[in-house]
mmCIF file of C-alpha atoms and ligand atoms in Angstrom:
data_model
loop_
_atom_site.group_PDB
_atom_site.id
_atom_site.type_symbol
_atom_site.label_atom_id
_atom_site.label_comp_id
_atom_site.label_asym_id
_atom_site.label_seq_id
_atom_site.Cartn_x
_atom_site.Cartn_y
_atom_site.Cartn_z
ATOM 1 C CA MET A 1 115.057 103.127 114.527
ATOM 2 C CA ALA A 2 111.792 102.574 112.499
ATOM 3 C CA LEU A 3 108.871 102.943 114.852
ATOM 4 C CA GLN A 4 106.181 100.395 113.673
ATOM 5 C CA SER A 5 102.505 101.451 114.174
ATOM 6 C CA SER A 6 100.148 99.071 116.023
ATOM 7 C CA LEU A 7 98.649 98.293 112.459
ATOM 8 C CA ILE A 8 101.902 97.183 111.103
ATOM 9 C CA THR A 9 102.718 95.268 114.291
ATOM 10 C CA VAL A 10 99.485 93.272 113.696
ATOM 11 C CA MET A 11 100.358 92.672 110.008
ATOM 12 C CA ALA A 12 103.967 91.673 110.756
ATOM 13 C CA ALA A 13 102.893 89.282 113.490
ATOM 14 C CA ALA A 14 100.318 87.553 111.211
ATOM 15 C CA ALA A 15 102.814 87.336 108.307
ATOM 16 C CA LYS A 16 105.480 85.760 110.617
ATOM 17 C CA LYS A 17 102.969 83.387 112.237
ATOM 18 C CA ALA A 18 101.849 82.078 108.718
ATOM 19 C CA ALA A 19 105.443 81.951 107.613
ATOM 20 C CA ARG A 20 106.348 79.478 110.400
ATOM 21 C CA GLY A 21 104.076 76.922 108.729
ATOM 22 C CA LEU A 22 105.228 77.737 105.197
ATOM 23 C CA VAL A 23 108.970 77.335 106.194
ATOM 24 C CA ARG A 24 108.081 73.949 107.775
ATOM 25 C CA ASP A 25 106.172 72.934 104.711
ATOM 26 C CA PHE A 26 108.906 74.141 102.348
ATOM 27 C CA GLY A 27 111.341 71.766 104.045
ATOM 28 C CA GLU A 28 108.993 68.855 103.115
ATOM 29 C CA VAL A 29 108.609 70.124 99.517
ATOM 30 C CA GLU A 30 112.208 69.415 98.832
ATOM 31 C CA GLN A 31 111.743 65.773 99.637
ATOM 32 C CA LEU A 32 108.479 65.567 97.502
ATOM 33 C CA GLN A 33 110.355 66.471 94.228
ATOM 34 C CA VAL A 34 111.051 62.918 93.636
ATOM 35 C CA SER A 35 107.660 61.556 94.470
ATOM 36 C CA LYS A 36 105.573 60.369 91.592
ATOM 37 C CA LYS A 37 102.529 62.474 92.609
ATOM 38 C CA GLY A 38 104.821 65.516 92.980
ATOM 39 C CA PRO A 39 104.309 68.212 95.620
ATOM 40 C CA ALA A 40 101.449 70.190 93.809
ATOM 41 C CA ASP A 41 98.644 69.058 96.144
ATOM 42 C CA PHE A 42 100.951 69.416 99.203
ATOM 43 C CA VAL A 43 101.716 73.049 98.150
ATOM 44 C CA SER A 44 98.173 73.989 97.797
ATOM 45 C CA VAL A 45 97.402 72.662 101.261
ATOM 46 C CA ALA A 46 100.433 74.660 102.576
ATOM 47 C CA ASP A 47 99.046 77.715 100.735
ATOM 48 C CA THR A 48 95.452 77.301 102.123
ATOM 49 C CA LYS A 49 96.884 76.691 105.702
ATOM 50 C CA ALA A 50 98.885 80.135 105.465
ATOM 51 C CA GLU A 51 95.802 81.830 104.349
ATOM 52 C CA ARG A 52 93.799 80.644 107.146
ATOM 53 C CA THR A 53 96.354 81.645 109.599
ATOM 54 C CA LEU A 54 96.574 85.174 108.143
ATOM 55 C CA ILE A 55 92.759 85.613 108.191
ATOM 56 C CA GLN A 56 92.605 84.369 111.899
ATOM 57 C CA GLU A 57 95.310 86.710 113.061
ATOM 58 C CA LEU A 58 94.230 89.678 110.972
ATOM 59 C CA LYS A 59 90.746 89.355 112.171
ATOM 60 C CA LYS A 60 92.022 89.599 115.796
ATOM 61 C CA GLY A 61 93.593 92.843 114.965
ATOM 62 C CA ARG A 62 90.869 94.453 112.810
ATOM 63 C CA PRO A 63 87.620 92.358 113.366
ATOM 64 C CA ASP A 64 85.461 94.523 111.060
ATOM 65 C CA TYR A 65 87.774 94.400 107.924
ATOM 66 C CA GLY A 66 86.823 92.499 104.985
ATOM 67 C CA PHE A 67 89.211 90.258 102.855
ATOM 68 C CA LEU A 68 90.229 89.957 99.209
ATOM 69 C CA SER A 69 92.464 86.958 99.083
ATOM 70 C CA GLU A 70 93.842 84.695 96.261
ATOM 71 C CA GLU A 71 92.424 81.521 97.612
ATOM 72 C CA GLN A 72 89.108 82.671 99.178
ATOM 73 C CA SER A 73 88.463 85.636 96.938
ATOM 74 C CA GLU A 74 86.055 88.155 98.651
ATOM 75 C CA ILE A 75 85.002 87.993 102.300
ATOM 76 C CA LYS A 76 82.755 90.919 103.304
ATOM 77 C CA GLY A 77 83.511 92.713 106.811
ATOM 78 C CA THR A 78 81.100 94.701 108.730
ATOM 79 C CA ASP A 79 83.158 97.891 107.662
ATOM 80 C CA PRO A 80 82.272 98.118 104.117
ATOM 81 C CA ASP A 81 85.090 100.536 103.353
ATOM 82 C CA SER A 82 88.199 98.615 104.872
ATOM 83 C CA ARG A 83 89.623 95.276 103.781
ATOM 84 C CA TRP A 84 92.829 93.298 103.813
ATOM 85 C CA ILE A 85 94.170 92.164 100.418
ATOM 86 C CA ILE A 86 96.478 89.127 101.019
ATOM 87 C CA ASP A 87 98.604 86.779 99.119
ATOM 88 C CA PRO A 88 99.380 83.936 101.469
ATOM 89 C CA LEU A 89 102.061 82.517 99.137
ATOM 90 C CA ASP A 90 103.514 84.646 96.374
ATOM 91 C CA GLY A 91 105.954 82.612 94.406
ATOM 92 C CA THR A 92 104.097 79.373 94.404
ATOM 93 C CA THR A 93 106.001 77.830 91.541
ATOM 94 C CA ASN A 94 109.244 78.535 93.178
ATOM 95 C CA PHE A 95 107.954 76.921 96.373
ATOM 96 C CA LEU A 96 106.721 73.951 94.441
ATOM 97 C CA HIS A 97 110.229 73.375 92.907
ATOM 98 C CA GLY A 98 112.141 73.941 96.265
ATOM 99 C CA ILE A 99 113.385 77.411 95.114
ATOM 100 C CA PRO A 100 113.832 79.467 98.287
ATOM 101 C CA HIS A 101 112.294 82.790 96.918
ATOM 102 C CA PHE A 102 108.657 83.296 97.996
ATOM 103 C CA ALA A 103 106.820 85.783 100.238
ATOM 104 C CA ILE A 104 103.627 86.585 102.167
ATOM 105 C CA SER A 105 101.951 89.817 101.092
ATOM 106 C CA ILE A 106 99.446 91.808 103.130
ATOM 107 C CA ALA A 107 97.863 95.193 102.249
ATOM 108 C CA ALA A 108 95.394 97.333 104.137
ATOM 109 C CA GLU A 109 92.990 99.255 101.958
ATOM 110 C CA ARG A 110 90.438 101.923 102.923
ATOM 111 C CA SER A 111 87.903 103.321 100.384
ATOM 112 C CA GLY A 112 89.997 101.963 97.614
ATOM 113 C CA GLU A 113 93.367 103.393 98.891
ATOM 114 C CA ILE A 114 96.124 101.244 100.131
ATOM 115 C CA PHE A 115 97.559 102.793 103.350
ATOM 116 C CA ALA A 116 99.701 99.904 104.805
ATOM 117 C CA GLY A 117 101.744 97.157 103.335
ATOM 118 C CA VAL A 118 103.866 94.185 104.454
ATOM 119 C CA ILE A 119 105.812 91.804 102.377
ATOM 120 C CA TYR A 120 107.636 89.092 104.353
ATOM 121 C CA GLN A 121 110.344 86.922 102.754
ATOM 122 C CA PRO A 122 110.690 84.069 105.345
ATOM 123 C CA ILE A 123 113.810 82.514 104.061
ATOM 124 C CA SER A 124 115.911 85.616 104.268
ATOM 125 C CA ASP A 125 113.833 86.820 107.345
ATOM 126 C CA GLU A 126 113.259 90.219 105.585
ATOM 127 C CA LEU A 127 110.056 92.111 106.547
ATOM 128 C CA PHE A 128 109.410 94.869 103.924
ATOM 129 C CA TRP A 129 106.815 97.297 105.277
ATOM 130 C CA ALA A 130 105.343 100.840 104.554
ATOM 131 C CA GLU A 131 102.567 103.052 105.664
ATOM 132 C CA LYS A 132 101.256 105.878 103.596
ATOM 133 C CA GLY A 133 103.201 109.058 104.275
ATOM 134 C CA ARG A 134 105.620 107.397 106.701
ATOM 135 C CA GLY A 135 108.266 105.831 104.476
ATOM 136 C CA ALA A 136 109.155 102.402 103.599
ATOM 137 C CA TYR A 137 111.493 99.984 105.527
ATOM 138 C CA VAL A 138 113.083 96.528 105.467
ATOM 139 C CA ASN A 139 113.123 95.327 109.076
ATOM 140 C CA ASN A 140 114.419 98.537 110.812
ATOM 141 C CA ASN A 141 116.328 100.048 107.861
ATOM 142 C CA ARG A 142 114.768 102.775 105.686
ATOM 143 C CA LEU A 143 114.284 101.986 101.983
ATOM 144 C CA ARG A 144 115.040 104.177 99.078
ATOM 145 C CA VAL A 145 114.892 103.364 95.496
ATOM 146 C CA SER A 146 118.136 103.309 93.380
ATOM 147 C CA GLY A 147 119.730 106.491 92.127
ATOM 148 C CA ARG A 148 120.525 105.046 88.682
ATOM 149 C CA ARG A 149 119.679 107.381 85.826
ATOM 150 C CA GLU A 150 120.882 105.482 82.924
ATOM 151 C CA LEU A 151 119.105 102.345 81.472
ATOM 152 C CA ALA A 152 122.452 100.825 80.382
ATOM 153 C CA GLN A 153 123.247 100.496 84.081
ATOM 154 C CA ALA A 154 119.828 99.374 85.149
ATOM 155 C CA VAL A 155 118.681 95.772 86.285
ATOM 156 C CA ILE A 156 114.948 95.219 85.514
ATOM 157 C CA THR A 157 112.817 92.461 86.843
ATOM 158 C CA THR A 158 109.849 91.045 84.947
ATOM 159 C CA GLY A 159 107.206 88.233 84.795
ATOM 160 C CA ILE A 160 107.340 85.964 81.784
ATOM 161 C CA PRO A 161 104.240 84.408 80.308
ATOM 162 C CA HIS A 162 104.164 80.559 80.589
ATOM 163 C CA HIS A 163 101.979 77.467 79.908
ATOM 164 C CA GLY A 164 98.411 78.746 80.211
ATOM 165 C CA ARG A 165 99.274 82.262 81.298
ATOM 166 C CA GLY A 166 99.931 85.658 79.596
ATOM 167 C CA ASP A 167 100.384 86.932 76.000
ATOM 168 C CA PRO A 168 103.772 85.685 74.573
ATOM 169 C CA VAL A 169 103.631 87.826 71.449
ATOM 170 C CA ALA A 170 103.047 90.989 73.332
ATOM 171 C CA TYR A 171 105.652 90.031 75.836
ATOM 172 C CA LEU A 172 108.299 89.240 73.352
ATOM 173 C CA ALA A 173 107.886 92.622 71.887
ATOM 174 C CA GLU A 174 108.248 94.233 75.309
ATOM 175 C CA MET A 175 111.367 92.107 75.971
ATOM 176 C CA ALA A 176 112.808 92.954 72.519
ATOM 177 C CA ALA A 177 112.423 96.666 73.259
ATOM 178 C CA ILE A 178 113.894 96.574 76.758
ATOM 179 C CA MET A 179 116.581 93.814 76.734
ATOM 180 C CA PRO A 180 119.054 95.740 74.433
ATOM 181 C CA GLU A 181 118.895 98.898 76.419
ATOM 182 C CA VAL A 182 119.508 97.588 80.044
ATOM 183 C CA ALA A 183 122.408 96.017 82.086
ATOM 184 C CA GLY A 184 120.234 92.923 82.736
ATOM 185 C CA VAL A 185 116.858 91.403 83.022
ATOM 186 C CA ARG A 186 115.796 89.181 85.831
ATOM 187 C CA ARG A 187 112.789 86.833 86.306
ATOM 188 C CA PHE A 188 112.700 86.042 90.084
ATOM 189 C CA GLY A 189 109.183 84.486 90.236
ATOM 190 C CA ALA A 190 107.403 86.440 93.008
ATOM 191 C CA ALA A 191 105.912 89.764 91.929
ATOM 192 C CA ALA A 192 105.476 90.955 95.482
ATOM 193 C CA LEU A 193 109.220 90.535 96.050
ATOM 194 C CA ASP A 194 109.969 92.177 92.608
ATOM 195 C CA LEU A 195 108.264 95.289 93.861
ATOM 196 C CA ALA A 196 109.942 95.117 97.159
ATOM 197 C CA TYR A 197 113.280 94.907 95.480
ATOM 198 C CA VAL A 198 112.595 98.024 93.420
ATOM 199 C CA ALA A 199 111.730 99.789 96.642
ATOM 200 C CA ALA A 200 115.043 98.484 98.228
ATOM 201 C CA GLY A 201 117.067 99.758 95.192
ATOM 202 C CA ARG A 202 118.269 96.152 94.419
ATOM 203 C CA CYS A 203 116.515 96.510 91.030
ATOM 204 C CA ASP A 204 115.819 99.665 89.052
ATOM 205 C CA GLY A 205 112.483 98.695 87.530
ATOM 206 C CA PHE A 206 109.881 95.883 87.258
ATOM 207 C CA TRP A 207 107.234 95.202 84.577
ATOM 208 C CA GLU A 208 104.555 92.779 84.206
ATOM 209 C CA SER A 209 101.027 92.171 82.940
ATOM 210 C CA ALA A 210 97.991 90.068 84.039
ATOM 211 C CA LEU A 211 98.784 90.335 87.791
ATOM 212 C CA ALA A 212 96.131 90.088 90.381
ATOM 213 C CA PRO A 213 95.575 92.782 93.073
ATOM 214 C CA TRP A 214 96.925 90.708 95.837
ATOM 215 C CA ASP A 215 100.149 90.344 93.871
ATOM 216 C CA ILE A 216 100.816 94.127 93.753
ATOM 217 C CA ALA A 217 98.794 95.944 96.477
ATOM 218 C CA ALA A 218 101.432 95.975 99.206
ATOM 219 C CA GLY A 219 104.384 96.428 96.638
ATOM 220 C CA ILE A 220 102.768 99.511 95.077
ATOM 221 C CA LEU A 221 102.774 101.326 98.519
ATOM 222 C CA LEU A 222 106.288 100.205 99.219
ATOM 223 C CA VAL A 223 107.789 101.497 95.924
ATOM 224 C CA ARG A 224 105.954 104.816 96.273
ATOM 225 C CA GLU A 225 106.946 105.332 99.847
ATOM 226 C CA ALA A 226 110.535 104.548 98.957
ATOM 227 C CA GLY A 227 110.527 107.411 96.266
ATOM 228 C CA GLY A 228 109.689 105.350 93.263
ATOM 229 C CA MET A 229 106.959 105.531 90.551
ATOM 230 C CA VAL A 230 104.239 103.041 89.750
ATOM 231 C CA SER A 231 101.987 103.117 86.681
ATOM 232 C CA GLU A 232 100.516 101.073 83.905
ATOM 233 C CA PHE A 233 102.620 100.994 80.732
ATOM 234 C CA ASN A 234 100.742 104.000 79.368
ATOM 235 C CA GLY A 235 101.189 106.093 82.516
ATOM 236 C CA ARG A 236 97.601 105.541 83.911
ATOM 237 C CA ALA A 237 97.353 104.388 87.408
ATOM 238 C CA LEU A 238 94.715 101.732 87.136
ATOM 239 C CA MET A 239 97.140 98.758 87.996
ATOM 240 C CA MET A 240 94.836 97.092 90.619
ATOM 241 C CA GLN A 241 92.108 96.860 87.881
ATOM 242 C CA SER A 242 94.289 96.093 84.751
ATOM 243 C CA GLY A 243 96.906 93.953 86.320
ATOM 244 C CA GLU A 244 99.532 95.725 84.180
ATOM 245 C CA ILE A 245 102.342 97.410 86.220
ATOM 246 C CA LEU A 246 105.516 99.281 85.622
ATOM 247 C CA ALA A 247 107.377 100.204 88.885
ATOM 248 C CA THR A 248 110.710 102.177 88.826
ATOM 249 C CA ASN A 249 113.061 104.312 90.704
ATOM 250 C CA GLY A 250 111.418 107.308 89.199
ATOM 251 C CA ALA A 251 114.339 108.451 86.970
ATOM 252 C CA LEU A 252 113.883 105.557 84.621
ATOM 253 C CA HIS A 253 110.074 105.768 84.462
ATOM 254 C CA GLY A 254 109.920 107.914 81.447
ATOM 255 C CA PRO A 255 112.473 105.815 79.259
ATOM 256 C CA LEU A 256 110.843 102.513 80.192
ATOM 257 C CA THR A 257 107.357 103.751 79.618
ATOM 258 C CA ARG A 258 108.425 104.968 76.095
ATOM 259 C CA LEU A 259 109.981 101.525 75.261
ATOM 260 C CA LEU A 260 106.772 99.762 76.586
ATOM 261 C CA ARG A 261 104.556 101.923 74.451
ATOM 262 C CA GLU A 262 106.680 101.307 71.327
ATOM 263 C CA ALA A 263 106.554 97.546 72.058
ATOM 264 C CA GLN A 264 102.704 97.663 72.360
ATOM 265 C CA ARG A 265 102.409 99.498 68.963
ATOM 266 C CA ALA A 266 104.893 96.921 67.435
ATOM 267 C CA ALA A 267 102.754 93.894 68.777
ATOM 268 C CA ARG A 268 99.553 95.252 67.227
HETATM 269 C C1 IPD B 301 102.685 84.722 90.771
HETATM 270 C C2 IPD B 301 104.043 85.284 91.058
HETATM 271 C C3 IPD B 301 104.775 85.401 89.659
HETATM 272 C C4 IPD B 301 103.985 86.197 88.663
HETATM 273 C C5 IPD B 301 102.504 85.575 88.393
HETATM 274 C C6 IPD B 301 101.869 85.491 89.832
HETATM 275 P P1 IPD B 301 101.669 83.273 92.795
HETATM 276 O O1 IPD B 301 101.939 84.732 92.017
HETATM 277 O O2 IPD B 301 103.825 86.597 91.622
HETATM 278 O O3 IPD B 301 105.903 86.021 89.882
HETATM 279 O O4 IPD B 301 104.674 86.178 87.462
HETATM 280 O O5 IPD B 301 101.842 86.255 87.574
HETATM 281 O O6 IPD B 301 100.514 84.928 89.569
HETATM 282 O O7 IPD B 301 100.741 82.509 91.868
HETATM 283 O O8 IPD B 301 102.888 82.511 93.038
HETATM 284 O O9 IPD B 301 100.840 83.811 94.025
HETATM 285 CA CA1 CA B 302 100.740 86.047 93.765
HETATM 286 CA CA1 CA B 303 99.656 83.231 95.638
#
C-alpha cells in the first residue's frame, strides 16, 4: 500500500477536482465537432477553468507558493523559492478532437528542484505520482521502468512537429535514425503522459524537442523515481530550460542518445 504524503494528497485532490470539470467539458466537445465554429474557443475556456480550479485548490494547501502555468505564466508567491508548475490540460489537440487521451500535470519545485509530481489521466482514472526519494506510483501500485535491453524490442514515444510548431528537418533526421532500430514508434499527443508511460514501463523511451517546463516537470521526477533516466539528447540535464528531452528505462539511454546525436549531425 503506497502511503501518500499530505503534499501529494493536496496535489491529487486539486487534480481530481479540476478533472471533474474537464470530463464534463470533454463530453460537450464531442458534440461540437460538427459545429461550424468548432470547439476551439470552448476548449480554451475548459483549459482556463481547469487552471483556475488548480490554482484555487493548490493555494489552499500551500498558500505561499508561486505558480508557473501554461495559461497564466508566472505568479509570484510570498515564498520566493517554492512554486507549483502546472499544465491544466496536456493533450489539448486530442481534447479538441474528442480523442480520450489527455492529463493534468502538477509539479512542486523548491530552489529549482522538482520534489513532487502528479499526472492525472481522468478518462482512465490513473493518478501517476512521485516524491523525490520515495518512488513512483500509479494509484496504489509501484511503478518501475521496463526491463527491455534491446532497441529492436522497444516501443518509443515521441512528439512530432506540426503546423507552426517544431523543426521538421531536424525531426525527420531523428525519426530516420530511430525508426529502423525499434519495434515501434508512437505519437500519443500528451507529453506528460508519454513520460508517465515510460515510468510505468508501458513504453521504453520518449523523445521530443521544444517542450515547455509544465509539459515535463512532473514526468521527469516520475521517470527518475521509477528507475529510468532523463537527459537532453547530448546527455546534459537542462531539459527544463531547453525543452529537449530523452526519457528512457535507463538500459536504452546510451543507444538512443547515440542515434539522436548522429541525427543532429546529419541534419546540420
Ligand atoms: C502539448 C502536448 C503534445 C506535445 C506538445 C505540447 P498541450 O501540450 O504535450 O504532446 O507534442 O509539444 O505543447 O499544448 O496539449 O498542453
Ligand atoms: Ca502541455
Ligand atoms: Ca496545456
